[in-house]
Amino acid sequence: MKKLVASVTLGIVIAGASLTTASAEEVKVQKGDSLWSIANTYHTSVDDLMKINDLNSTVIHPNQTLLTNKQYTVKKGDTLSEIASQHDIKVDQLKKWNDLESNLITIGQKLAINDMNTSQDPNTAEQSNKNDEKDKKAKKAQADAQTEQKVETKDKNKNEKNDKAQDESFTVTATAYTAKSAGGNGVTATGINLNKNPDAKVIAVDPDVIPLGSKVHVEGYGDAIAGDVGGAIDGKKIDVYFPTKSKAKNWGERKVDVTVVEK
């Protein structure tokens, strides 16, 4: 009688079905959200969110729909090795992203695909990093151009409103942020590098209320420059910069008086 030898390939669910394409998880931006807070909630990065959603700047708006990460739905016949190969990543990385202790997967299981460049060799990775730096610089230049255009196209009524606001105090809601939440690279909308200037006094503003570049005095914070913007900064609301997350957390959210000293 012939002996039968059975071989087992870890990670196989049921053989005989082709792989499906990856889908993306969506999130609707709520008032007060920022790319940094969304990236933190969904365990990704600001840069990845910008790449996935083809964003040219970190400015987002309420009710805007964003893709947060890539997902794959396990189908009949799938294996971890095939899924990893299809997305050009390593099996170990795929397991790490999804907290898998073994190679066993089940039909209908959702697998997160967070990074598409994990399996690159050192030379390719180095070139990719250079390309990423070029992309960041290009996006920064484009964001600066858009900011300048937005400022230059203010109508006369808004400019008159800003003129009247000069040397006048008004109350705002003030939250806090760090360099990592300033677009992920620490550079503000007006080009201030917070990584190189950690002690800078900078606030994010709504340019319709406080013109970008204005010198302001913020109660409890001191003299600062209105040098940044944010998707959650709308109306009489500001974001004050701190060099550390602990200081930003200690600031929390509060009502303060702001005086526009000089535009």
CSV table of C-alpha atoms in Angstrom, one decimal:
chain,number,residue,atom,x,y,z
A,1,MET,CA,0.0,0.0,0.0
A,2,LYS,CA,1.3,3.4,-1.0
A,3,LYS,CA,2.0,6.0,1.7
A,4,LEU,CA,0.4,9.3,1.4
A,5,VAL,CA,2.5,12.4,2.3
A,6,ALA,CA,0.6,15.6,3.1
A,7,SER,CA,2.3,18.9,2.9
A,8,VAL,CA,1.0,22.0,4.7
A,9,THR,CA,1.7,25.6,3.6
A,10,LEU,CA,1.1,28.0,6.5
A,11,GLY,CA,-1.1,30.9,5.6
A,12,ILE,CA,-3.3,29.1,3.1
A,13,VAL,CA,-7.0,29.6,3.7
A,14,ILE,CA,-8.5,27.6,0.7
A,15,ALA,CA,-6.7,27.1,-2.6
A,16,GLY,CA,-8.2,27.9,-6.0
A,17,ALA,CA,-9.1,31.6,-5.9
A,18,SER,CA,-7.4,34.7,-7.2
A,19,LEU,CA,-6.3,37.7,-5.1
A,20,THR,CA,-8.5,40.8,-4.9
A,21,THR,CA,-7.3,44.4,-5.1
A,22,ALA,CA,-6.7,46.3,-1.9
A,23,SER,CA,-9.4,48.7,-0.6
A,24,ALA,CA,-8.9,51.8,1.4
A,25,GLU,CA,-10.5,52.7,4.8
A,26,GLU,CA,-12.2,56.1,4.8
A,27,VAL,CA,-12.7,58.7,7.5
A,28,LYS,CA,-14.8,61.9,7.3
A,29,VAL,CA,-13.0,65.0,8.7
A,30,GLN,CA,-14.8,66.5,11.7
A,31,LYS,CA,-14.5,70.1,13.0
A,32,GLY,CA,-11.3,70.3,15.1
A,33,ASP,CA,-9.6,67.4,13.2
A,34,SER,CA,-6.1,67.8,11.9
A,35,LEU,CA,-3.9,65.5,9.7
A,36,TRP,CA,-1.8,64.9,12.8
A,37,SER,CA,-4.7,63.8,15.0
A,38,ILE,CA,-6.1,61.5,12.2
A,39,ALA,CA,-2.7,60.0,11.6
A,40,ASN,CA,-2.3,59.3,15.3
A,41,THR,CA,-5.8,57.7,15.6
A,42,TYR,CA,-5.3,55.4,12.6
A,43,HIS,CA,-1.6,54.5,13.4
A,44,THR,CA,-0.2,56.1,10.3
A,45,SER,CA,1.8,59.3,9.5
A,46,VAL,CA,1.0,62.7,8.1
A,47,ASP,CA,3.2,62.1,5.1
A,48,ASP,CA,1.4,58.8,4.3
A,49,LEU,CA,-2.0,60.5,4.6
A,50,MET,CA,-0.8,63.2,2.2
A,51,LYS,CA,0.5,60.6,-0.3
A,52,ILE,CA,-2.6,58.3,-0.2
A,53,ASN,CA,-5.0,61.3,-0.6
A,54,ASP,CA,-2.8,63.3,-3.1
A,55,LEU,CA,-2.7,66.3,-0.8
A,56,ASN,CA,-0.5,69.3,-1.6
A,57,SER,CA,-0.7,70.8,1.9
A,58,THR,CA,-1.7,69.8,5.4
A,59,VAL,CA,-4.9,72.0,5.3
A,60,ILE,CA,-8.1,69.9,5.6
A,61,HIS,CA,-11.7,70.9,6.0
A,62,PRO,CA,-14.8,69.5,7.9
A,63,ASN,CA,-16.8,66.9,5.9
A,64,GLN,CA,-13.8,66.1,3.7
A,65,THR,CA,-13.3,62.4,3.1
A,66,LEU,CA,-9.8,61.0,3.6
A,67,LEU,CA,-8.4,57.5,2.9
A,68,THR,CA,-6.4,56.4,6.1
A,69,ASN,CA,-4.7,53.2,5.0
A,70,LYS,CA,-4.7,50.4,2.5
A,71,GLN,CA,-6.6,47.2,3.4
A,72,TYR,CA,-6.8,43.8,1.9
A,73,THR,CA,-9.8,41.4,2.3
A,74,VAL,CA,-8.7,37.8,2.5
A,75,LYS,CA,-10.2,35.5,-0.1
A,76,LYS,CA,-10.4,31.8,-0.7
A,77,GLY,CA,-6.9,30.4,-1.5
A,78,ASP,CA,-4.9,33.4,-0.2
A,79,THR,CA,-1.7,33.0,1.7
A,80,LEU,CA,0.3,35.6,3.6
A,81,SER,CA,3.3,35.1,1.3
A,82,GLU,CA,1.1,35.7,-1.8
A,83,ILE,CA,-0.5,38.8,-0.3
A,84,ALA,CA,2.9,40.2,0.8
A,85,SER,CA,4.4,39.5,-2.7
A,86,GLN,CA,1.5,41.2,-4.5
A,87,HIS,CA,2.0,44.4,-2.4
A,88,ASP,CA,5.8,44.2,-2.5
A,89,ILE,CA,6.2,43.9,1.3
A,90,LYS,CA,7.6,41.3,3.7
A,91,VAL,CA,5.5,38.6,5.4
A,92,ASP,CA,7.0,39.6,8.8
A,93,GLN,CA,6.0,43.2,8.3
A,94,LEU,CA,2.5,42.2,7.2
A,95,LYS,CA,2.2,40.1,10.4
A,96,LYS,CA,3.5,43.0,12.6
A,97,TRP,CA,1.0,45.5,11.1
A,98,ASN,CA,-1.9,43.1,11.9
A,99,ASP,CA,-0.7,41.7,15.2
A,100,LEU,CA,-0.6,38.1,13.8
A,101,GLU,CA,1.2,35.5,15.9
A,102,SER,CA,1.1,32.9,13.1
A,103,ASN,CA,0.7,32.7,9.3
A,104,LEU,CA,-2.9,31.5,9.6
A,105,ILE,CA,-5.5,33.8,8.1
A,106,THR,CA,-9.3,33.4,7.5
A,107,ILE,CA,-11.6,34.2,4.6
A,108,GLY,CA,-13.0,37.7,5.0
A,109,GLN,CA,-10.3,38.9,7.4
A,110,LYS,CA,-9.2,42.5,6.9
A,111,LEU,CA,-5.4,43.0,6.6
A,112,ALA,CA,-3.8,46.5,6.9
A,113,ILE,CA,-1.3,47.4,4.2
A,114,ASN,CA,0.4,50.5,5.7
A,115,ASP,CA,3.6,50.9,3.7
A,116,MET,CA,4.3,50.0,0.1
A,117,ASN,CA,8.1,50.3,0.2
A,118,THR,CA,9.1,48.0,3.1
A,119,SER,CA,10.7,45.3,0.9
A,120,GLN,CA,13.1,47.6,-1.0
A,121,ASP,CA,16.8,46.8,-0.9
A,122,PRO,CA,19.2,49.4,0.6
A,123,ASN,CA,20.1,51.0,-2.7
A,124,THR,CA,16.4,51.3,-3.8
A,125,ALA,CA,15.4,52.5,-0.4
A,126,GLU,CA,18.1,55.2,-0.5
A,127,GLN,CA,16.9,56.4,-3.9
A,128,SER,CA,13.3,56.3,-2.6
A,129,ASN,CA,14.3,58.5,0.4
A,130,LYS,CA,15.9,61.0,-2.0
A,131,ASN,CA,12.7,61.0,-4.1
A,132,ASP,CA,10.6,61.5,-1.0
A,133,GLU,CA,12.7,64.5,-0.1
A,134,LYS,CA,12.2,66.0,-3.5
A,135,ASP,CA,8.5,65.3,-3.3
A,136,LYS,CA,8.4,67.1,0.1
A,137,LYS,CA,10.2,70.1,-1.2
A,138,ALA,CA,7.9,70.3,-4.2
A,139,LYS,CA,4.8,70.0,-2.0
A,140,LYS,CA,6.2,72.7,0.3
A,141,ALA,CA,6.9,75.0,-2.6
A,142,GLN,CA,3.4,74.4,-3.9
A,143,ALA,CA,1.8,74.9,-0.5
A,144,ASP,CA,3.7,78.2,-0.1
A,145,ALA,CA,2.5,79.4,-3.5
A,146,GLN,CA,-1.1,78.5,-2.7
A,147,THR,CA,-0.8,80.4,0.7
A,148,GLU,CA,0.7,83.5,-1.0
A,149,GLN,CA,-2.1,83.4,-3.7
A,150,LYS,CA,-4.7,83.1,-1.0
A,151,VAL,CA,-3.4,86.1,0.9
A,152,GLU,CA,-3.0,88.2,-2.3
A,153,THR,CA,-6.6,87.5,-3.4
A,154,LYS,CA,-8.2,88.7,-0.2
A,155,ASP,CA,-11.0,91.1,-1.2
A,156,LYS,CA,-11.1,94.8,0.1
A,157,ASN,CA,-13.6,94.1,2.8
A,158,LYS,CA,-11.5,91.4,4.4
A,159,ASN,CA,-8.4,93.6,4.3
A,160,GLU,CA,-10.3,96.5,5.9
A,161,LYS,CA,-11.5,94.1,8.5
A,162,ASN,CA,-7.9,93.0,9.3
A,163,ASP,CA,-6.8,96.7,9.4
A,164,LYS,CA,-9.4,97.4,12.0
A,165,ALA,CA,-8.3,94.4,14.0
A,166,GLN,CA,-4.8,95.8,14.3
A,167,ASP,CA,-4.0,96.9,17.9
A,168,GLU,CA,-7.4,95.6,19.0
A,169,SER,CA,-7.8,92.7,21.4
A,170,PHE,CA,-10.4,90.0,21.1
A,171,THR,CA,-11.0,86.6,22.8
A,172,VAL,CA,-10.2,83.3,21.0
A,173,THR,CA,-10.2,79.6,21.7
A,174,ALA,CA,-6.5,78.5,21.9
A,175,THR,CA,-5.3,74.9,21.5
A,176,ALA,CA,-1.6,73.8,21.1
A,177,TYR,CA,0.5,71.8,18.7
A,178,THR,CA,4.1,70.6,18.1
A,179,ALA,CA,6.5,70.6,15.2
A,180,LYS,CA,5.4,67.0,14.2
A,181,SER,CA,1.8,68.3,13.7
A,182,ALA,CA,3.0,71.2,11.5
A,183,GLY,CA,2.7,69.1,8.3
A,184,GLY,CA,4.9,66.2,9.6
A,185,ASN,CA,8.1,68.0,8.6
A,186,GLY,CA,8.1,70.8,11.2
A,187,VAL,CA,7.9,73.6,8.6
A,188,THR,CA,5.0,76.0,8.9
A,189,ALA,CA,2.8,77.4,6.1
A,190,THR,CA,5.0,80.6,6.0
A,191,GLY,CA,8.3,78.6,5.9
A,192,ILE,CA,9.3,78.8,9.6
A,193,ASN,CA,11.4,75.6,10.4
A,194,LEU,CA,10.3,74.6,13.9
A,195,ASN,CA,12.9,71.8,14.0
A,196,LYS,CA,15.7,74.3,13.6
A,197,ASN,CA,14.0,77.0,15.8
A,198,PRO,CA,12.4,75.0,18.6
A,199,ASP,CA,12.1,78.1,20.8
A,200,ALA,CA,10.2,80.1,18.2
A,201,LYS,CA,6.9,81.7,19.3
A,202,VAL,CA,4.4,80.8,16.5
A,203,ILE,CA,0.7,80.5,16.3
A,204,ALA,CA,-1.6,79.0,13.6
A,205,VAL,CA,-4.5,81.3,12.6
A,206,ASP,CA,-7.4,81.8,10.3
A,207,PRO,CA,-5.9,84.4,7.8
A,208,ASP,CA,-9.4,85.9,7.5
A,209,VAL,CA,-9.2,86.9,11.2
A,210,ILE,CA,-5.5,87.4,11.8
A,211,PRO,CA,-3.3,88.0,8.7
A,212,LEU,CA,-0.4,85.6,8.2
A,213,GLY,CA,2.9,87.2,9.3
A,214,SER,CA,1.3,89.4,11.9
A,215,LYS,CA,3.0,90.1,15.2
A,216,VAL,CA,0.5,89.3,18.0
A,217,HIS,CA,0.5,89.1,21.8
A,218,VAL,CA,-1.3,86.0,23.2
A,219,GLU,CA,-2.4,86.0,26.9
A,220,GLY,CA,-0.4,83.4,28.8
A,221,TYR,CA,1.9,82.7,25.9
A,222,GLY,CA,3.6,86.0,25.0
A,223,ASP,CA,4.6,87.7,21.8
A,224,ALA,CA,4.4,85.5,18.7
A,225,ILE,CA,4.2,85.4,14.9
A,226,ALA,CA,1.0,84.3,13.1
A,227,GLY,CA,3.0,81.9,10.9
A,228,ASP,CA,0.9,78.9,10.3
A,229,VAL,CA,-2.6,77.7,9.3
A,230,GLY,CA,-4.6,74.5,10.0
A,231,GLY,CA,-7.7,72.7,8.8
A,232,ALA,CA,-9.2,73.0,12.3
A,233,ILE,CA,-8.3,76.7,12.7
A,234,ASP,CA,-11.5,78.5,11.7
A,235,GLY,CA,-12.7,81.9,12.9
A,236,LYS,CA,-11.6,83.1,16.3
A,237,LYS,CA,-9.5,80.1,17.1
A,238,ILE,CA,-5.7,79.7,17.2
A,239,ASP,CA,-3.1,77.0,17.8
A,240,VAL,CA,0.0,77.9,19.8
A,241,TYR,CA,3.3,76.1,19.1
A,242,PHE,CA,5.3,74.3,21.8
A,243,PRO,CA,8.6,72.4,21.3
A,244,THR,CA,7.4,69.3,23.3
A,245,LYS,CA,4.2,67.3,23.4
A,246,SER,CA,4.0,67.5,27.2
A,247,LYS,CA,4.0,71.3,27.1
A,248,ALA,CA,1.3,71.3,24.4
A,249,LYS,CA,-0.7,68.9,26.4
A,250,ASN,CA,-0.4,71.0,29.5
A,251,TRP,CA,-1.7,74.0,27.6
A,252,GLY,CA,-4.8,72.1,26.6
A,253,GLU,CA,-7.7,74.2,25.3
A,254,ARG,CA,-8.5,77.6,26.8
A,255,LYS,CA,-10.0,81.0,26.2
A,256,VAL,CA,-7.4,83.8,25.9
A,257,ASP,CA,-7.1,87.4,24.7
A,258,VAL,CA,-5.1,88.1,21.5
A,259,THR,CA,-3.9,91.5,20.4
A,260,VAL,CA,-2.7,92.1,16.8
A,261,VAL,CA,0.3,94.4,17.4
A,262,GLU,CA,1.7,94.7,13.9
A,263,LYS,CA,0.9,93.3,10.4
